[in-house]
CSV table of C-alpha atoms in Angstrom, one decimal:
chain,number,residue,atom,x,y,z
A,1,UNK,CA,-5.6,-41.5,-1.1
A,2,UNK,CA,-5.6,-38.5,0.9
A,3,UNK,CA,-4.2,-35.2,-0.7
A,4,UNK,CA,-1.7,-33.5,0.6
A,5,UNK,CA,-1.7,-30.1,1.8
A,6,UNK,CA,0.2,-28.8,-0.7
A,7,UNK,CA,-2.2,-30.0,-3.8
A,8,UNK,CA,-5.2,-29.5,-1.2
A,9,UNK,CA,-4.2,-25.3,-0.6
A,10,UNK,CA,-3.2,-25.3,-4.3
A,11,UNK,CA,-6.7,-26.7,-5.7
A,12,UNK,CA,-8.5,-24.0,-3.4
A,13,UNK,CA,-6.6,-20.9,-4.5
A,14,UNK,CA,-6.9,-21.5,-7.6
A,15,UNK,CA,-10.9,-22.1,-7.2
A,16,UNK,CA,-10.8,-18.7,-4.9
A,17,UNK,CA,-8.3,-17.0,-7.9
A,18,UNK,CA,-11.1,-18.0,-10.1
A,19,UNK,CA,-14.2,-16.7,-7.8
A,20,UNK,CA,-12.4,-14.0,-7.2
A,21,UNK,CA,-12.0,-12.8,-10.9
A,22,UNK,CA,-15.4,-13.9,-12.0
A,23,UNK,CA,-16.7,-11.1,-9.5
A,24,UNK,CA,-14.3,-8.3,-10.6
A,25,UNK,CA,-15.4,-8.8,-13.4
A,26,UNK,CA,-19.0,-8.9,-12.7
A,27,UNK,CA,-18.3,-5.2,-10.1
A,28,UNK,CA,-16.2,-4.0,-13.0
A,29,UNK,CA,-19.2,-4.3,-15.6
A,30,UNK,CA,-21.7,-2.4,-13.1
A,31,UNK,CA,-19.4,0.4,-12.5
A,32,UNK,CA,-18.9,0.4,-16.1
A,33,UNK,CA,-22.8,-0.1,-16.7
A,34,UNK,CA,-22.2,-2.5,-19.6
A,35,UNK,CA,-24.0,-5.9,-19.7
A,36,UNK,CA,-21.8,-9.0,-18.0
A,37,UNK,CA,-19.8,-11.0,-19.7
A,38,UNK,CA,-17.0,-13.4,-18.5
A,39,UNK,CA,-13.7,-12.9,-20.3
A,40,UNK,CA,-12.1,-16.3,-20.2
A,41,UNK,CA,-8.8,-14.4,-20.7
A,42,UNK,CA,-8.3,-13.0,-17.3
A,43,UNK,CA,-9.9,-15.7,-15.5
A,44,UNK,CA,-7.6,-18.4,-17.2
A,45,UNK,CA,-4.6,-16.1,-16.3
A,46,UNK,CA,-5.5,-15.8,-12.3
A,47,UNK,CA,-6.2,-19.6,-12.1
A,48,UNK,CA,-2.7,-20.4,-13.4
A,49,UNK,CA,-1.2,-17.7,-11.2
A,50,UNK,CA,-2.5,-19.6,-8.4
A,51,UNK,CA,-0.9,-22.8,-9.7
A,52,UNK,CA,2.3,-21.6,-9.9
A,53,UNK,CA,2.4,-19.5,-6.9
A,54,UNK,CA,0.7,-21.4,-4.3
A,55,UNK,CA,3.2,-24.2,-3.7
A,56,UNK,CA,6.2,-22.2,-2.9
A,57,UNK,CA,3.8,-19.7,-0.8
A,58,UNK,CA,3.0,-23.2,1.3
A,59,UNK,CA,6.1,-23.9,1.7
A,60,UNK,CA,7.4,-20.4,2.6
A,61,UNK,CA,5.0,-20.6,5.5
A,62,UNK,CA,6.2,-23.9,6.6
A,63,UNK,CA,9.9,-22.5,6.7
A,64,UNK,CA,8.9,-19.7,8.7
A,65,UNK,CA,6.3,-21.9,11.4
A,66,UNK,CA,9.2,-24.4,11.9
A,67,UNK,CA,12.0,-22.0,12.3
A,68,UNK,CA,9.7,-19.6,14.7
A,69,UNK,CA,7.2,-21.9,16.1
A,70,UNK,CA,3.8,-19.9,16.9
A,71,UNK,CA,4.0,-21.5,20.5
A,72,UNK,CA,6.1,-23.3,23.2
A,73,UNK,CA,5.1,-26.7,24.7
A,74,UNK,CA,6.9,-26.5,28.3
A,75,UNK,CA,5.8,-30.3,28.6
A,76,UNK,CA,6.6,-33.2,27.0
A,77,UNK,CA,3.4,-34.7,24.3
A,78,UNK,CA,3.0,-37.4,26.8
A,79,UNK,CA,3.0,-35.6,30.2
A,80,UNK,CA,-0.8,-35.3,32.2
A,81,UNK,CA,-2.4,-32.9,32.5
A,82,UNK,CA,-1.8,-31.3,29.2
A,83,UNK,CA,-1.0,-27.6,29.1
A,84,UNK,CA,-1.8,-25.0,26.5
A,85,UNK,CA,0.9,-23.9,24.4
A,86,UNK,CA,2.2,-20.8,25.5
A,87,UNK,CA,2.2,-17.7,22.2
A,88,UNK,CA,6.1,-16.7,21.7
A,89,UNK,CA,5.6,-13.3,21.2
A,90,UNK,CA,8.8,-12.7,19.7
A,91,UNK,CA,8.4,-15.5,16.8
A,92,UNK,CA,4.9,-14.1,15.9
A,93,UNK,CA,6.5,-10.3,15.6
A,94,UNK,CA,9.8,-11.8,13.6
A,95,UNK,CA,7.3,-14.0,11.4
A,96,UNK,CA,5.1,-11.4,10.7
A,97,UNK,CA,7.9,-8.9,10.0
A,98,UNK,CA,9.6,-11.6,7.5
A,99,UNK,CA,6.2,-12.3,5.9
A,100,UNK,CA,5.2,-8.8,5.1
A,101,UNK,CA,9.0,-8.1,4.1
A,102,UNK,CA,10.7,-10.3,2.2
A,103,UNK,CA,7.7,-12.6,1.6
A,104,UNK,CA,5.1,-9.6,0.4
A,105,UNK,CA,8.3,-8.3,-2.1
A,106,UNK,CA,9.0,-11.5,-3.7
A,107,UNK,CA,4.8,-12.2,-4.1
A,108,UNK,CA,4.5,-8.7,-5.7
A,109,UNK,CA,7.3,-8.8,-8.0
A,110,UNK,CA,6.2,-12.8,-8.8
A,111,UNK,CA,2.6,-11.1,-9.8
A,112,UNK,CA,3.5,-8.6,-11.6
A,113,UNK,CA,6.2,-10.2,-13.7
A,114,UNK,CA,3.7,-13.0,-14.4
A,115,UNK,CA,0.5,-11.3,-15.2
A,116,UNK,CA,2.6,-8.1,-17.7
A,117,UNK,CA,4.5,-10.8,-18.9
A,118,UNK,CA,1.2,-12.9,-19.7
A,119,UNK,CA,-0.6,-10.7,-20.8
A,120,UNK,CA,1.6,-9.4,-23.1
A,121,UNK,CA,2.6,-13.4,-24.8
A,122,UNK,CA,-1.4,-13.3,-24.7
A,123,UNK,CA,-2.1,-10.0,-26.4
A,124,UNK,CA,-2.9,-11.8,-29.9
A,125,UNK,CA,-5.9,-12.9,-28.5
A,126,UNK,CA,-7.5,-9.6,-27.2
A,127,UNK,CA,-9.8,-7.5,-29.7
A,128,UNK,CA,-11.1,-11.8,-30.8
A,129,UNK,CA,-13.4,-11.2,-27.7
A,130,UNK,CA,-13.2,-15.1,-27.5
A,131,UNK,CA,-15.9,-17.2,-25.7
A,132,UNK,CA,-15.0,-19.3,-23.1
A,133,UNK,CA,-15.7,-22.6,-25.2
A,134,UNK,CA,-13.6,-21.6,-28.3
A,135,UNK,CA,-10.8,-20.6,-25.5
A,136,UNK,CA,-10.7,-23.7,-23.5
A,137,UNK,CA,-10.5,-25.7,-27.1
A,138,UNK,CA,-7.3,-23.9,-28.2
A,139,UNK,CA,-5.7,-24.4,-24.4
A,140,UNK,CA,-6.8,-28.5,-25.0
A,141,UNK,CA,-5.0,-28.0,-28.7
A,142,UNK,CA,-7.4,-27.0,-30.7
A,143,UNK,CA,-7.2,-24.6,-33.5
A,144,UNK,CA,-3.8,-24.1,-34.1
A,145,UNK,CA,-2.0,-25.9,-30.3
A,146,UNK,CA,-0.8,-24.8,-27.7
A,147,UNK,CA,1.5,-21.9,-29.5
A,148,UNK,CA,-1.6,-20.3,-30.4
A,149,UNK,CA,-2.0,-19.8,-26.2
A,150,UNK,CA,0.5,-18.4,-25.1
A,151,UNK,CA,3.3,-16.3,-28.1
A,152,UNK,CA,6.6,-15.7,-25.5
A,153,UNK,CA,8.1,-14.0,-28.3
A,154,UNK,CA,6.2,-11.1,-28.2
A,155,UNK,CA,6.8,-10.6,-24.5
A,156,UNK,CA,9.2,-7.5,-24.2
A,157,UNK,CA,10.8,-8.1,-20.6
A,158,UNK,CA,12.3,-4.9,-20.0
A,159,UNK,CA,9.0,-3.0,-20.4
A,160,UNK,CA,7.8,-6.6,-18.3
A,161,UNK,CA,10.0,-5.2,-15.6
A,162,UNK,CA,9.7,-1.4,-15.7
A,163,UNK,CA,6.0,-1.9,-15.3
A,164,UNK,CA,6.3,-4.2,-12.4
A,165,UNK,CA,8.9,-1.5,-10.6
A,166,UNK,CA,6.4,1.2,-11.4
A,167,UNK,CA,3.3,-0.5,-9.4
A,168,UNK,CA,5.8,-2.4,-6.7
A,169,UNK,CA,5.2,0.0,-3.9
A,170,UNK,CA,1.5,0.7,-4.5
A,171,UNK,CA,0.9,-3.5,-4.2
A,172,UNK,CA,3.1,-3.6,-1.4
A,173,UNK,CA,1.7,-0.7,0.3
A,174,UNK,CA,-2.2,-1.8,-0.3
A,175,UNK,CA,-1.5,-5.2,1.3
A,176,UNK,CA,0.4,-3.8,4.3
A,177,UNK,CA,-3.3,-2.5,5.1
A,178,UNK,CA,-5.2,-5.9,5.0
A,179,UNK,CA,-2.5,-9.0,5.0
A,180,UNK,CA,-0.5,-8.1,8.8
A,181,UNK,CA,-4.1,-8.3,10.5
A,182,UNK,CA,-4.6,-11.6,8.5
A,183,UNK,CA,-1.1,-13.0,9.1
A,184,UNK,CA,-1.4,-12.0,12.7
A,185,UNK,CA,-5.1,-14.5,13.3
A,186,UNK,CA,-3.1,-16.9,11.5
A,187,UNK,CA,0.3,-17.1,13.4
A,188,UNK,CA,-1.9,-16.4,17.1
A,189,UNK,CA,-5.0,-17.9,17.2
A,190,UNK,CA,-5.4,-21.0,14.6
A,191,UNK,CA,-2.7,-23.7,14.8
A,192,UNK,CA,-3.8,-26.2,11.8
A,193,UNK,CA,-2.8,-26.1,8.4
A,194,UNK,CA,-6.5,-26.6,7.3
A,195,UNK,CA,-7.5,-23.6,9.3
A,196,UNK,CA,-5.0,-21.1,8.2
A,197,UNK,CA,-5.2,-22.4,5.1
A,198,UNK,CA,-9.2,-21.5,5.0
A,199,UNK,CA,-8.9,-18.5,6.5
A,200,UNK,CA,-6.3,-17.4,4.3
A,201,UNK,CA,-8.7,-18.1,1.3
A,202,UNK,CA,-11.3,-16.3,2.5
A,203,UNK,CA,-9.3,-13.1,3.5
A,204,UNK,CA,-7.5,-14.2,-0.4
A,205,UNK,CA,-11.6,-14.0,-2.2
A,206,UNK,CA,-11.0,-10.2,-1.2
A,207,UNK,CA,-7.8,-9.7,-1.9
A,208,UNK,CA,-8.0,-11.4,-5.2
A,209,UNK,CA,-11.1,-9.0,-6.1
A,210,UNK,CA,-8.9,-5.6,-5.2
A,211,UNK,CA,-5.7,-7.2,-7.5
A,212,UNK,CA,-8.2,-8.2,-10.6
A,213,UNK,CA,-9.9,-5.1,-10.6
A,214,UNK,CA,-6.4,-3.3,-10.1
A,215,UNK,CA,-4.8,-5.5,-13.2
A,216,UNK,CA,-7.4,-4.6,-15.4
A,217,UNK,CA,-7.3,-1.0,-14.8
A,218,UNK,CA,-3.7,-0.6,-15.4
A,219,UNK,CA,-3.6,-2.8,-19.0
């Protein structure tokens, strides 16, 4: 049975929020000049960022393609010969103006609030320098179950939130210099959910590499 796109673009982000860790790390350790190791930590937390936050990122662009379709069909499907669709310039510029609006503020505050608060019900297990094996045996149950994962009572919100309000803007303002050009190819040129969908994980490998590195320098 086929996969729908929903499972399909969730699957690859979180491979690409994966990828994309692994090699902040990796940069992170050369700039540091220390030898390279993989803290399963970090990676574990992008990958389930992705798996929480791809779906309703799917559908958000679904909602804004079918409300401001990319292009206009002056014929009808069946009509001969068949015309290119024509680019509504004023959908693009309204879709592109909601998606680095409303959608970029709700995707930075989701971040944020998700890796601080994270983080902080994962703090118990920084300073244990775990190895990837021991970690992925307490996230399967092991040693102590699935409390010993994540602790949500040792997440302070407040100070969740005041973070995330402190490093809103400089987010924001870092993607308003890559994701319009990216949102722009998307909405104008490619017209398949499989090819916006690729294109948006490759321009997302880069992305994902300039937010890991980011996190990790403001724990």
């Amino acid at each position: 049975m086929a996969l729908s796109p929903i499972v399909k673009g969730t699957i690859q982000s979180a491979v690409i929020g994966g990828i994309s860790n692994i090699i902040a790390q990796v940069v992170a350790a050369q700039q540091n000049n220390k030898p390279i190791t993989i803290d399963p930590l970090p990676l574990f937390q992008f990958i389930l960022f992705a798996l929480v936050s791809t779906p309703p990122n799917i559908l958000w662009q679904e909602f804004l393609e079918s409300t401001f379709p990319a292009h206009d069909d002056p014929r009808p499907p069946k009509e001969k010969p068949p015309v290119v669709p024509k680019l509504n310039k004023t959908n693009t510029l309204i879709k592109t103006i909601l998606d680095q609006t409303l959608g970029a503020f709700i995707n930075t505050l989701m971040f944020s609030m998700f890796m601080h608060g994270i983080q902080a019900a994962m703090s118990h297990h920084h300073g244990s320098s775990p190895s990837a094996s021991s970690f992925v045996g307490t996230l399967l149950g092991a040693g102590g179950g699935p409390k010993q994962v994540m602790r949500w009572e040792n997440v302070n919100w407040q100070h969740v939130w005041e973070k995330s309000r402190g490093e809103f803007w400089e987010i924001v303002q870092a993607g308003w210099k890559f994701w319009p050009l990216v949102s722009l190819v998307n909405f104008v040129f490619l017209k398949t959910v499989e090819a916006r969908n690729l294109l948006g994980g490759l321009a997302g490998l880069g992305w994902g590499v300039y937010i890991s590195l980011s996190t990790a320098a403001r724990k």
